[in-house]
PDB file of C-alpha atoms in Angstrom:
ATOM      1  CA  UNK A 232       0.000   0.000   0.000  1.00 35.00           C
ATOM      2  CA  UNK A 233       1.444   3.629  -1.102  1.00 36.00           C
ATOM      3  CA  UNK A 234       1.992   5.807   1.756  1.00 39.00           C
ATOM      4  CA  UNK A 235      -1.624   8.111   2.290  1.00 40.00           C
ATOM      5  CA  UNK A 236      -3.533   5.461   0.495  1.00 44.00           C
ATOM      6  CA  UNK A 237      -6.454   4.474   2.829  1.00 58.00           C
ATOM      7  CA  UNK A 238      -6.571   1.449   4.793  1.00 64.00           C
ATOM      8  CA  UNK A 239      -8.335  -1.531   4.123  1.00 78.00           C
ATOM      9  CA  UNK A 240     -12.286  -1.297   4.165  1.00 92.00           C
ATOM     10  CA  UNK A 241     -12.727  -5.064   5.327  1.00 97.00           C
ATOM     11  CA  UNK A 242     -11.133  -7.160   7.567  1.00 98.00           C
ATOM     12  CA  UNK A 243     -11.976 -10.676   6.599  1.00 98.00           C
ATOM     13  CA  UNK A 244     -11.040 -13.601   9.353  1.00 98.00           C
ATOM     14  CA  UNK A 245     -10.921 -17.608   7.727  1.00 98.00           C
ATOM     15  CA  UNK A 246     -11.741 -20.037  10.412  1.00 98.00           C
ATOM     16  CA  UNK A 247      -9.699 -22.918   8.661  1.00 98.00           C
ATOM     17  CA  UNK A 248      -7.517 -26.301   9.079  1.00 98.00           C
ATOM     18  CA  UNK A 249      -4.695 -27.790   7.601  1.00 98.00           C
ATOM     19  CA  UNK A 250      -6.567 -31.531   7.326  1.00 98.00           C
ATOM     20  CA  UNK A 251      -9.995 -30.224   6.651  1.00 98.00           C
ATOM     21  CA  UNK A 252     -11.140 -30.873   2.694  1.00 98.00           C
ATOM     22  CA  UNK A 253     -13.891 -28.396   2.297  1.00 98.00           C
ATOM     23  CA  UNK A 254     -11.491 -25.544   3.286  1.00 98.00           C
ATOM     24  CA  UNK A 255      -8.767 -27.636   0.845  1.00 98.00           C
ATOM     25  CA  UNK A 256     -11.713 -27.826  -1.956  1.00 98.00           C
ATOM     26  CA  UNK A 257     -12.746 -24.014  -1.258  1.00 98.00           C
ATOM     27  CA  UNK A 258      -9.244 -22.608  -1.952  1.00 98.00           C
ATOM     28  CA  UNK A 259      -9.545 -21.921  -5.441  1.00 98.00           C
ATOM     29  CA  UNK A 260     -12.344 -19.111  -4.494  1.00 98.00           C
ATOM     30  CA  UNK A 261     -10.578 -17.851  -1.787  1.00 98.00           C
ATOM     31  CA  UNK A 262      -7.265 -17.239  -3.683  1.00 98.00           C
ATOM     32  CA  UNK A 263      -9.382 -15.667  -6.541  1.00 98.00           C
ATOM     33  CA  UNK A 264     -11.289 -13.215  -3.182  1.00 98.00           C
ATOM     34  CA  UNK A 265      -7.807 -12.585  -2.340  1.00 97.00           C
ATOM     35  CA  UNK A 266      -6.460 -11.930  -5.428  1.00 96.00           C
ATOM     36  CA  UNK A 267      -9.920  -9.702  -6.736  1.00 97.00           C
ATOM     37  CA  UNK A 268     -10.319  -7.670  -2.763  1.00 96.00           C
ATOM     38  CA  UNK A 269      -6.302  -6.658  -2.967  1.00 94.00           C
ATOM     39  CA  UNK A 270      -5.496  -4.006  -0.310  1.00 93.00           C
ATOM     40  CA  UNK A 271      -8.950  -3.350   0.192  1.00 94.00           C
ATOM     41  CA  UNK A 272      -8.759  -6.419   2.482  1.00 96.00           C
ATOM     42  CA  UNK A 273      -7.040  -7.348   5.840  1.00 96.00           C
ATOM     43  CA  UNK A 274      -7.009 -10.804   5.978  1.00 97.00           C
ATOM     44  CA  UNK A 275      -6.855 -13.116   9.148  1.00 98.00           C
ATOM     45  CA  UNK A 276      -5.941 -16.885   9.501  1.00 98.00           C
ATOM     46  CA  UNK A 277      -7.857 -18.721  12.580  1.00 98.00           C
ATOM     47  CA  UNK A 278      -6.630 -22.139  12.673  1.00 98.00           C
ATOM     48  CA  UNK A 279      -9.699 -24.078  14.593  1.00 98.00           C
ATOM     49  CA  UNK A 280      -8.083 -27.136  15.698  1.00 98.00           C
ATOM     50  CA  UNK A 281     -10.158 -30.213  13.667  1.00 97.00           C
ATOM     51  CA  UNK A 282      -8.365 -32.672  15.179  1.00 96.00           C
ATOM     52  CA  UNK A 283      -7.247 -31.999  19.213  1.00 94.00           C
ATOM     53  CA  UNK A 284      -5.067 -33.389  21.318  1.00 86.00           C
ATOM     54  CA  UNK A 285      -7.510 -35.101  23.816  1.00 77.00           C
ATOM     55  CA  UNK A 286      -9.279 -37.157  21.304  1.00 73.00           C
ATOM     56  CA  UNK A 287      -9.038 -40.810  22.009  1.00 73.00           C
ATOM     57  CA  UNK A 288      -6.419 -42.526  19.570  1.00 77.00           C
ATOM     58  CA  UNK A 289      -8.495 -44.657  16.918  1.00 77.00           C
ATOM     59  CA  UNK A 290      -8.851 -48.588  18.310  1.00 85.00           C
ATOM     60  CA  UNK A 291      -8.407 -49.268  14.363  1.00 92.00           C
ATOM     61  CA  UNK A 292      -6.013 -46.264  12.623  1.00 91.00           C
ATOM     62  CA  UNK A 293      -5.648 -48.206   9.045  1.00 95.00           C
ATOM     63  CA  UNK A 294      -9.525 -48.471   9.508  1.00 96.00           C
ATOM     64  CA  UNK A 295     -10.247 -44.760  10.512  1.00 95.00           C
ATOM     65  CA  UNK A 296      -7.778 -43.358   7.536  1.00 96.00           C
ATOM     66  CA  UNK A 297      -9.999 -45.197   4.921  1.00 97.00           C
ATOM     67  CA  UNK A 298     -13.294 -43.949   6.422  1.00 96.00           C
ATOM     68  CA  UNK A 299     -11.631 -39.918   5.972  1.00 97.00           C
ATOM     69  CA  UNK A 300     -10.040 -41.089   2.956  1.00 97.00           C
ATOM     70  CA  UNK A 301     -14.112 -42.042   1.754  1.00 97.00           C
ATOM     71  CA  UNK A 302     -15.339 -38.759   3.510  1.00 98.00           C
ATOM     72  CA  UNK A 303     -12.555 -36.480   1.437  1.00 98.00           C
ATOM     73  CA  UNK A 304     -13.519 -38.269  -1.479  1.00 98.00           C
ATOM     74  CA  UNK A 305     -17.369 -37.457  -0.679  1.00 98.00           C
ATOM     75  CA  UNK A 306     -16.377 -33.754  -0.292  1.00 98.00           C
ATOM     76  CA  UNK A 307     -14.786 -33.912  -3.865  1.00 98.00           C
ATOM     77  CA  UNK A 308     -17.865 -34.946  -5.509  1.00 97.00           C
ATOM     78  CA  UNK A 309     -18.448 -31.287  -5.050  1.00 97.00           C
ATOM     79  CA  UNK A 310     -14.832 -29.340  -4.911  1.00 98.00           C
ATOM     80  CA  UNK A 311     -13.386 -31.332  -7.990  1.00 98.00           C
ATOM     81  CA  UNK A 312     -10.112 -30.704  -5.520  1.00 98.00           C
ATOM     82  CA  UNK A 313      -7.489 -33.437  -5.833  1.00 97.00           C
ATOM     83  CA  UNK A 314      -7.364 -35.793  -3.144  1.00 98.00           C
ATOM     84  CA  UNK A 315      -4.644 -38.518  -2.461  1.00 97.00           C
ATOM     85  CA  UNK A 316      -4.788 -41.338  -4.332  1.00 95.00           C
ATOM     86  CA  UNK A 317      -4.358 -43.022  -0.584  1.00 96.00           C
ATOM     87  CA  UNK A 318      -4.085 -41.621   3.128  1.00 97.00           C
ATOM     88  CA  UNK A 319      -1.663 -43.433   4.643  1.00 96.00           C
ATOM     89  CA  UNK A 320      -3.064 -42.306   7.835  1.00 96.00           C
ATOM     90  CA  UNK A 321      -5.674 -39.935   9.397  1.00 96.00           C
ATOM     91  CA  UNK A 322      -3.732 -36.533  10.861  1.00 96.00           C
ATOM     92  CA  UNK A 323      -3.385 -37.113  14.562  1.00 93.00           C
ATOM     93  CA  UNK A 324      -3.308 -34.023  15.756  1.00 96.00           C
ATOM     94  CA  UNK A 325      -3.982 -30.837  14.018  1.00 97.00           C
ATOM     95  CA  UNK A 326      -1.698 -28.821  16.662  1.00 98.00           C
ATOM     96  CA  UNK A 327       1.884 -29.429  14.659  1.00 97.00           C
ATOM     97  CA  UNK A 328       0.671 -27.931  11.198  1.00 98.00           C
ATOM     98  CA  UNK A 329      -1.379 -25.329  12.917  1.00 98.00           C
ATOM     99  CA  UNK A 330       1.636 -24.091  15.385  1.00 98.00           C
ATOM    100  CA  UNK A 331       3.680 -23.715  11.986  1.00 98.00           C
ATOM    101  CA  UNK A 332       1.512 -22.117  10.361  1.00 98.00           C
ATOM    102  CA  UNK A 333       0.902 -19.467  12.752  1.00 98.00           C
ATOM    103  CA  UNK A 334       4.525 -19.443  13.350  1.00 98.00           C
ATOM    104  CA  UNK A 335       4.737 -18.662   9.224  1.00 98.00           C
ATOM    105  CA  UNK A 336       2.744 -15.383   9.474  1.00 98.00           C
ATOM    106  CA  UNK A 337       5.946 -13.984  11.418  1.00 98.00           C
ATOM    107  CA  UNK A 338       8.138 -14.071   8.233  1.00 98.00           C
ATOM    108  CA  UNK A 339       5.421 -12.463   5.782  1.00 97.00           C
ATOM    109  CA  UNK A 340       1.973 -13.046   4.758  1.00 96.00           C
ATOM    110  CA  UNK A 341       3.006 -14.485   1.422  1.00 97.00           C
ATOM    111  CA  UNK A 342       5.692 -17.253   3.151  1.00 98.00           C
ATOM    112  CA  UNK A 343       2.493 -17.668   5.356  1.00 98.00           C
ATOM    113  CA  UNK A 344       0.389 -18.444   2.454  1.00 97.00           C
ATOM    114  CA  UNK A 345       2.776 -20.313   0.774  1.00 97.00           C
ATOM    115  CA  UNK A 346       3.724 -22.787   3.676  1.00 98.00           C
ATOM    116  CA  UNK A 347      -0.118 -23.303   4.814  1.00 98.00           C
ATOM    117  CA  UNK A 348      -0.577 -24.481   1.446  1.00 98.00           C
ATOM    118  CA  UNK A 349       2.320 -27.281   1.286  1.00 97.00           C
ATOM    119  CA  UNK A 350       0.809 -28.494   4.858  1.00 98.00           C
ATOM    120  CA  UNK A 351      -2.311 -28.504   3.183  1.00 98.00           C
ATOM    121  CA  UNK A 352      -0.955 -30.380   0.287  1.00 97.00           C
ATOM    122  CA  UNK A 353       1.233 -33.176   2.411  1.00 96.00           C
ATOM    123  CA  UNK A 354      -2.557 -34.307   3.375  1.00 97.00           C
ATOM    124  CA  UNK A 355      -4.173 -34.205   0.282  1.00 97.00           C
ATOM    125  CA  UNK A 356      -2.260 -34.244  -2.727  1.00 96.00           C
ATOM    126  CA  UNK A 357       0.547 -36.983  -1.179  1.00 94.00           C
ATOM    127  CA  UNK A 358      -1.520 -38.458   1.661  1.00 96.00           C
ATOM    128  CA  UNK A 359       0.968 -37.909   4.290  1.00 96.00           C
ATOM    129  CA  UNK A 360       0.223 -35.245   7.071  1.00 97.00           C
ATOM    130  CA  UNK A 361       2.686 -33.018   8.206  1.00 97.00           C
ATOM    131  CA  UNK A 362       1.339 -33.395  11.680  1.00 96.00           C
ATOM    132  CA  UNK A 363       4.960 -33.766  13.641  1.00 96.00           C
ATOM    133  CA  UNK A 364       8.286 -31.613  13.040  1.00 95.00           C
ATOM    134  CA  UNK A 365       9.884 -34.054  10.821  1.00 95.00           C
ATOM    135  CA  UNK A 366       6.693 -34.169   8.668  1.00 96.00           C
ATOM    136  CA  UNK A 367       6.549 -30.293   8.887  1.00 97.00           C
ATOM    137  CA  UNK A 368      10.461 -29.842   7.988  1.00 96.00           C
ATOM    138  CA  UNK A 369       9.821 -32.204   4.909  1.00 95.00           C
ATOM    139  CA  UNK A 370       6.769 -30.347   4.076  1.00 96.00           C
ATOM    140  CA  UNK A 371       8.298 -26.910   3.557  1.00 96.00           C
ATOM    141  CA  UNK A 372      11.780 -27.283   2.635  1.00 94.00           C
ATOM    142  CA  UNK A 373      12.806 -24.608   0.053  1.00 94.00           C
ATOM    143  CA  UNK A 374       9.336 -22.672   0.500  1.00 97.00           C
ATOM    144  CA  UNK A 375      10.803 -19.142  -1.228  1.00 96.00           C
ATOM    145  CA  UNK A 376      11.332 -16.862   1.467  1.00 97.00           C
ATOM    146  CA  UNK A 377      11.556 -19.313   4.194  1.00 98.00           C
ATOM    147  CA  UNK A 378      14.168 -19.691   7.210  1.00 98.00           C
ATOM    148  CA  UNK A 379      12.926 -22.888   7.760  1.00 97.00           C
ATOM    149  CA  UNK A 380      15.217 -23.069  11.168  1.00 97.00           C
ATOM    150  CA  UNK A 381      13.918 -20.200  12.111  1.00 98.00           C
ATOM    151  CA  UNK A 382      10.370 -21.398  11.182  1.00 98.00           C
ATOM    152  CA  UNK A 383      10.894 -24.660  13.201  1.00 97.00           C
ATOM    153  CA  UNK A 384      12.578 -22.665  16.204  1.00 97.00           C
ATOM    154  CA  UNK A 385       9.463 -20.654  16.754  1.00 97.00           C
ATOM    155  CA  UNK A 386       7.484 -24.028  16.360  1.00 96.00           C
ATOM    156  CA  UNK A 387       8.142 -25.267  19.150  1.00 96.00           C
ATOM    157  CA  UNK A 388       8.225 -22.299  21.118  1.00 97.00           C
ATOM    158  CA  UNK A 389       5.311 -21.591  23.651  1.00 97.00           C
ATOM    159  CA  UNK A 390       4.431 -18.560  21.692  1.00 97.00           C
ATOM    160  CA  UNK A 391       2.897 -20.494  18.971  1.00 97.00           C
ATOM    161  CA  UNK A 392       1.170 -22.620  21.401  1.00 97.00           C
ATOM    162  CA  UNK A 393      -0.171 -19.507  22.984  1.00 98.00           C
ATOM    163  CA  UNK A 394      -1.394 -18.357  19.153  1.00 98.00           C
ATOM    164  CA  UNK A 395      -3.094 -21.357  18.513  1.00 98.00           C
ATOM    165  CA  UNK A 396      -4.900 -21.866  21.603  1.00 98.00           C
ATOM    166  CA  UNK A 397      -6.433 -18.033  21.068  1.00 98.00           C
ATOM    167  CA  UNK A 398      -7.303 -19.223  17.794  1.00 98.00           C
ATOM    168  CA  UNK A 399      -8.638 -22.527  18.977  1.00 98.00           C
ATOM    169  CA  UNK A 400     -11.235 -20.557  21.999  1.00 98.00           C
ATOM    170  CA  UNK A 401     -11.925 -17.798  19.309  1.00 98.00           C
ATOM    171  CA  UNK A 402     -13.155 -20.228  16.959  1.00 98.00           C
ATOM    172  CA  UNK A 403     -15.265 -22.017  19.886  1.00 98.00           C
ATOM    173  CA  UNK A 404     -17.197 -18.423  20.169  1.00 97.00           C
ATOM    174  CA  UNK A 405     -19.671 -18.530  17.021  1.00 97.00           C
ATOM    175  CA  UNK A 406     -22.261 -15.928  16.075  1.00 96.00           C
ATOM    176  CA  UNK A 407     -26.080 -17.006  17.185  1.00 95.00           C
ATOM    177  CA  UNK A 408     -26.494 -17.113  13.622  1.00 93.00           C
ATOM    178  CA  UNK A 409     -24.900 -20.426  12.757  1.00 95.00           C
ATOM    179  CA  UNK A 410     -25.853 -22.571  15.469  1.00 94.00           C
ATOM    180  CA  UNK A 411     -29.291 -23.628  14.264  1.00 90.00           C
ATOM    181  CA  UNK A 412     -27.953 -23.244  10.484  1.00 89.00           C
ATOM    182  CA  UNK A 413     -30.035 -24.651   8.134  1.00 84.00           C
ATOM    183  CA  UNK A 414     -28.429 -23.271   4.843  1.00 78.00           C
ATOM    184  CA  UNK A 415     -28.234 -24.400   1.494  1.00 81.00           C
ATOM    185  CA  UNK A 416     -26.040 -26.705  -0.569  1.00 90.00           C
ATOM    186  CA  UNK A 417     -23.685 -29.950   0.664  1.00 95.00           C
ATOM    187  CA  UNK A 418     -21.874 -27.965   3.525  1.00 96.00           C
ATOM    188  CA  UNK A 419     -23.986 -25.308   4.552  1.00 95.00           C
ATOM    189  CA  UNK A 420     -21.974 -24.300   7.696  1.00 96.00           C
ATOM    190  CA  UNK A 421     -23.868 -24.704  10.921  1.00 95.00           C
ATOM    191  CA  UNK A 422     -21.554 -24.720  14.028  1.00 96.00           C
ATOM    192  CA  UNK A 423     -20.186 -28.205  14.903  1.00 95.00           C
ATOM    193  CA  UNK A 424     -20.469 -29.752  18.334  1.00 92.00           C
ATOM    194  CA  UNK A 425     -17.564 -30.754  19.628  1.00 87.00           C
ATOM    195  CA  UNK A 426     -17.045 -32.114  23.401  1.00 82.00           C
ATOM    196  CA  UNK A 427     -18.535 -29.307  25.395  1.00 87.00           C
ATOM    197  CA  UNK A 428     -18.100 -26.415  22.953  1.00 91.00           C
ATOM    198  CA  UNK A 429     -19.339 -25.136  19.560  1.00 96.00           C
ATOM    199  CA  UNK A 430     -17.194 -23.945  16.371  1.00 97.00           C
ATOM    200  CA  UNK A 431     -17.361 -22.772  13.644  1.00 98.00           C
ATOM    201  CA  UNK A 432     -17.631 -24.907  10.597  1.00 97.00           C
ATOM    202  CA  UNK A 433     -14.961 -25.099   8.107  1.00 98.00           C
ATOM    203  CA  UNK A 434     -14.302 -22.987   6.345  1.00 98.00           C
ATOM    204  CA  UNK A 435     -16.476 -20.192   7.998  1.00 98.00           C
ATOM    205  CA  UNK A 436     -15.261 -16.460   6.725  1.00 98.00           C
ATOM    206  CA  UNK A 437     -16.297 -13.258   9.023  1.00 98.00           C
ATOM    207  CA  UNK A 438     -16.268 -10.164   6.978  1.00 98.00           C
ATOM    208  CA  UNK A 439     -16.259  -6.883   9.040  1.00 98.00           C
ATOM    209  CA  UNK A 440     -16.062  -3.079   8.264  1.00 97.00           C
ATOM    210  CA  UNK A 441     -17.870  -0.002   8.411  1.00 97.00           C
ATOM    211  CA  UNK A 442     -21.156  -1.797   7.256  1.00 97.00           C
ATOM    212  CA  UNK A 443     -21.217  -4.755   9.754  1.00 97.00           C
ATOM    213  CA  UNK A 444     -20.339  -8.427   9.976  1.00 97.00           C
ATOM    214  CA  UNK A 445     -21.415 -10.846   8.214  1.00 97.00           C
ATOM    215  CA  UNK A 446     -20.767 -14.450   8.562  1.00 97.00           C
ATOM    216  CA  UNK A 447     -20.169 -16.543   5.415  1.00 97.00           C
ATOM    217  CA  UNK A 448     -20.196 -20.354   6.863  1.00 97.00           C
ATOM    218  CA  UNK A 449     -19.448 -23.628   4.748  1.00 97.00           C
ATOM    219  CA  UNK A 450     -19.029 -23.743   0.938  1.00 97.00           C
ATOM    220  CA  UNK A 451     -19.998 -21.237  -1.095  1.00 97.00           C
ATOM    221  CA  UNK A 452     -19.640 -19.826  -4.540  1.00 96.00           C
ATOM    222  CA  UNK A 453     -17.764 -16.720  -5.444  1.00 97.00           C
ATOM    223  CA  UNK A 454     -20.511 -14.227  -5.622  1.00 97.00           C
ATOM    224  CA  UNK A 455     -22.083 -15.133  -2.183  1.00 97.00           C
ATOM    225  CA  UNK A 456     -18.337 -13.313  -0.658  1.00 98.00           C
ATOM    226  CA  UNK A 457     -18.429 -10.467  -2.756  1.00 97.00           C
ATOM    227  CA  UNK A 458     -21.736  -9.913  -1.416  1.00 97.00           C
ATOM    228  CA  UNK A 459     -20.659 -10.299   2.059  1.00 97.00           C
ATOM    229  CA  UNK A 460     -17.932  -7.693   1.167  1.00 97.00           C
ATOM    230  CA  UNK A 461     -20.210  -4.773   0.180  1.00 97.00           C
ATOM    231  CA  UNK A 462     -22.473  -5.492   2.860  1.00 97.00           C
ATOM    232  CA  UNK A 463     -19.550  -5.546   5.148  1.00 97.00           C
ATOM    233  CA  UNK A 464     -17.751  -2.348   3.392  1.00 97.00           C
ATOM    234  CA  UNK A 465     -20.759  -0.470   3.703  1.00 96.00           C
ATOM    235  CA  UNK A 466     -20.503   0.487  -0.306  1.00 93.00           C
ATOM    236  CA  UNK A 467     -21.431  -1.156  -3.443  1.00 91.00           C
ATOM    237  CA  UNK A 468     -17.978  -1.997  -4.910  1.00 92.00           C
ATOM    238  CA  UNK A 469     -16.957  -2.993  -8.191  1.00 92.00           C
ATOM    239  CA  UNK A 470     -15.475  -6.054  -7.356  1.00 95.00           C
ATOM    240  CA  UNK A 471     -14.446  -7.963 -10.892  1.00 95.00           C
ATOM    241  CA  UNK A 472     -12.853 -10.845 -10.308  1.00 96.00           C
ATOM    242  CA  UNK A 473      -9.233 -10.889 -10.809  1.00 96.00           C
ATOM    243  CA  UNK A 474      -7.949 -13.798 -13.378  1.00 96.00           C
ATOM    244  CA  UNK A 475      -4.259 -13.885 -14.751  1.00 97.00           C
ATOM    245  CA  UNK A 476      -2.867 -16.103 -17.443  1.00 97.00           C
ATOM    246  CA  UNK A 477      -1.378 -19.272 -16.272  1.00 98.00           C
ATOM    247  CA  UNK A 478       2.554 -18.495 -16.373  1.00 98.00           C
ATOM    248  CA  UNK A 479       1.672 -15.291 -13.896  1.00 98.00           C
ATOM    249  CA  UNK A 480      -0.627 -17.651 -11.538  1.00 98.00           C
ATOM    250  CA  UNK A 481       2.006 -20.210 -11.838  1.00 98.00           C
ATOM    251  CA  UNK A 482       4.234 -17.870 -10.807  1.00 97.00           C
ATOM    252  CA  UNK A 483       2.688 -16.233  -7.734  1.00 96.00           C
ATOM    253  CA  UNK A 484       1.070 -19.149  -6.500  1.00 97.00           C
ATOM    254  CA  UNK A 485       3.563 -21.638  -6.942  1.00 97.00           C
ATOM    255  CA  UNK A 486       1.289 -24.921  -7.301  1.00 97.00           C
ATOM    256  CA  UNK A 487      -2.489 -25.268  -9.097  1.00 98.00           C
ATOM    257  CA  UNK A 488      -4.910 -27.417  -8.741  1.00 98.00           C
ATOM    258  CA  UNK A 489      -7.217 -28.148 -11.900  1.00 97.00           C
ATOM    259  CA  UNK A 490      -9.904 -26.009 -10.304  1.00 98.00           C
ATOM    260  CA  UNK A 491      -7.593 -23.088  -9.795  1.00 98.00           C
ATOM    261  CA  UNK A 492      -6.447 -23.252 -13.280  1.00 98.00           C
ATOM    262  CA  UNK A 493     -10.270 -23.033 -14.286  1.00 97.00           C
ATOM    263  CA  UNK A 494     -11.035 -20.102 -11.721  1.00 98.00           C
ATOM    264  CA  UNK A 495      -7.780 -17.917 -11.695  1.00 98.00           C
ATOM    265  CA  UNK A 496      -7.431 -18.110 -15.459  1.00 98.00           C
ATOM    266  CA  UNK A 497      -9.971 -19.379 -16.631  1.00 97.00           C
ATOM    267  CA  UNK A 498      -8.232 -22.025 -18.741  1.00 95.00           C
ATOM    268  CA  UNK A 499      -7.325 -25.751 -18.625  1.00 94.00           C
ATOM    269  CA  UNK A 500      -4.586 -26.200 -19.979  1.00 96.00           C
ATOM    270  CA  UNK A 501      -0.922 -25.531 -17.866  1.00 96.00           C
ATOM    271  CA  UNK A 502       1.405 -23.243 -18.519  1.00 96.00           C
ATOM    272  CA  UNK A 503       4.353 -24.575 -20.589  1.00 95.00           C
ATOM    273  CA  UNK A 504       6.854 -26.443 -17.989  1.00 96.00           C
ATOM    274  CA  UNK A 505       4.620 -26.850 -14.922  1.00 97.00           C
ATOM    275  CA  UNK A 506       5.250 -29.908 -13.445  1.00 96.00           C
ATOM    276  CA  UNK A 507       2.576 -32.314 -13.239  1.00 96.00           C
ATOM    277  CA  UNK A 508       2.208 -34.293 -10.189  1.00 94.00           C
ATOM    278  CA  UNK A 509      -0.657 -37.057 -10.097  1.00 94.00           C
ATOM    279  CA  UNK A 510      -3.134 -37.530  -7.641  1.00 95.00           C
ATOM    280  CA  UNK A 511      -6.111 -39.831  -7.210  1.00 96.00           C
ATOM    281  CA  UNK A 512      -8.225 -36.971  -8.690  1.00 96.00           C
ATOM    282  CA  UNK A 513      -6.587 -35.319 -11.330  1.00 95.00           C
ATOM    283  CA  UNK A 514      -3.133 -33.351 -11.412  1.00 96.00           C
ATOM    284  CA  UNK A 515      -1.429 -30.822  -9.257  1.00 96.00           C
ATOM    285  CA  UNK A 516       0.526 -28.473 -11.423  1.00 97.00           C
ATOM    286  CA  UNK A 517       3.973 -27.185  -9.886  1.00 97.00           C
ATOM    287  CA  UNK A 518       5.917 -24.432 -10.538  1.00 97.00           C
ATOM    288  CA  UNK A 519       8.923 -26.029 -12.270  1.00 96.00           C
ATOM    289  CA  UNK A 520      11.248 -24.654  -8.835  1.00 94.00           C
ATOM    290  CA  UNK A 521       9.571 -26.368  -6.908  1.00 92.00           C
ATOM    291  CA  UNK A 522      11.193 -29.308  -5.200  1.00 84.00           C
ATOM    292  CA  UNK A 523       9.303 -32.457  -5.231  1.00 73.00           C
ATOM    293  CA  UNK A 524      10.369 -33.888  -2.582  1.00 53.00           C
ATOM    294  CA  UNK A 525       9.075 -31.250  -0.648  1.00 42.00           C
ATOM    295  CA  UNK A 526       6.017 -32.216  -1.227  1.00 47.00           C
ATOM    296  CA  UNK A 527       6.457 -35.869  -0.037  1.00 47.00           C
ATOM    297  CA  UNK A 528       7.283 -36.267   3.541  1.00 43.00           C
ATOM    298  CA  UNK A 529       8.980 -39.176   4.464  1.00 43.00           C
ATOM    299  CA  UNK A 530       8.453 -41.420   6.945  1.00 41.00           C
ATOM    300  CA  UNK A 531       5.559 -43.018   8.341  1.00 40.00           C
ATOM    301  CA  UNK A 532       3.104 -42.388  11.816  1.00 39.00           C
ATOM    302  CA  UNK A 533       5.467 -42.148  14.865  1.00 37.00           C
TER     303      UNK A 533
END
């Protein structure tokens, strides 16, 4: 932003996971919000905690990673996202990838971005979570703009702890309005139960400015957040979505999925040497700098 130019007219807040697929599936809309809002938009990461700590270990892991792996696949039906073509186990604790994360956002919102998305991809483009520090070091090795020591330093400091666990009560403090949801579509984003608490559903987006809040829960299309961002702004904005040939989305995005391609460019076919990288659901294009092995962890549940 150019020195006098005006702040942003919306803060928007994501209530989001790592391991969750409709936030995975809704990325492609929420990188073209990004992309179309610019500096008109503060945005905020809330990582909600899908999977806790206290949860009883599975009697049956092998068992519980094929009934997610069938769920993700369910989710899918309606994202077109690529899932794994097979999760060699369910994440057991969404804490790891979360702390990182949040650690991320001290180096930069755009290493943020950039390393929430490999955690994001460990799970459901390769099938193995980055949910301990090994799995997280593997995950983002060579993410541009990285200190990865640095990253894994603050990791396991109790700072990020501390982040996370503000994140994980403000997420257990819905608005009235999504607790008897009964909304449209697949997901339509009532507030889950979950031991003695509420939260939001993911993803949920809050949009809030000089017009209000208003809550955007579950998945929805494109036009249903620019909505929510005049109502929130206060002002009927010309909000035109923001699409970019495929070398320049390549570029500043680093991997696409075959949705994004379709969204951000509005094209199909890859820019000339992406890497393709198969899933069980069609392809993840890579930035030809990006390391592949990066983007497959090694090592198995510890």
């Amino acid at each position: 932003m150019t020195a006098g130019a005006p702040g942003p007219l919306v803060t928007v807040t994501e209530f989001t996971d790592p391991a969750c697929p409709w936030a995975w599936g809704s990325q492609p809309v929420f990188r073209l919000l990004g992309r179309t809002l610019g500096e008109r938009a503060r945005w905020r990461t809330v990582f909600a905690i899908l999977f806790d700590e206290d949860e009883d270990p599975a009697p049956d892991p092998d068992a519980e990673a094929r009934w997610y792996e069938g769920f993700i696949r369910e989710v899918t039906v309606h994202t077109r996202a690529p899932y794994a073509r097979r999760l060699n186990w369910l994440t057991r604790s969404s804490w790891p990838a979360s702390r990182a994360a949040k650690a991320a956002e001290a180096q930069g919102p755009e290493v943020a971005r950039r390393v929430l998305r490999r955690l994001r991809e460990s799970t459901f483009a390769h099938g193995v979570p980055a949910d301990t520090p090994d799995g997280i070091r593997a995950a983002v090795q060579e993410v541009p703009g990285l200190d990865e020591d640095r990253l894994l330093r603050e990791l396991a400091a109790p700072e990020s702890r501390d982040a996370v666990r503000a994140d994980w009560a403000e997420a257990r403090r819905p608005l009235p309005e999504v607790l008897d949801l009964q909304g449209p579509g697949p997901h339509p984003g009532r507030a889950k139960e979950t031991g003695d608490h509420c939260r939001y559903a993911l993803p949920t987006l809050l949009f809030d400015g000089p017009g209000g809040r208003v809550c955007v829960p579950g998945w929805r299309p494109l036009e249903t957040y620019l909505d929510a961002v005049r109502t929130a702004a206060g002002e009927r904005l010309a909000l035109d979505p923001v699409q970019e040939p495929p070398a320049v989305a390549l570029e500043r995005w680093r991997s696409l999925t075959g949705p994004e391609l379709a969204l951000l460019c509005g094209e199909s076919t890859p820019p000339p040497g992406a890497v393709r990288v198969e899933t069980g659901h069609g392809p993840l294009w890579l930035h030809p700098d990006e390391p592949l092995r990066a983007l497959v962890p090694g090592g198995g549940p510890q």
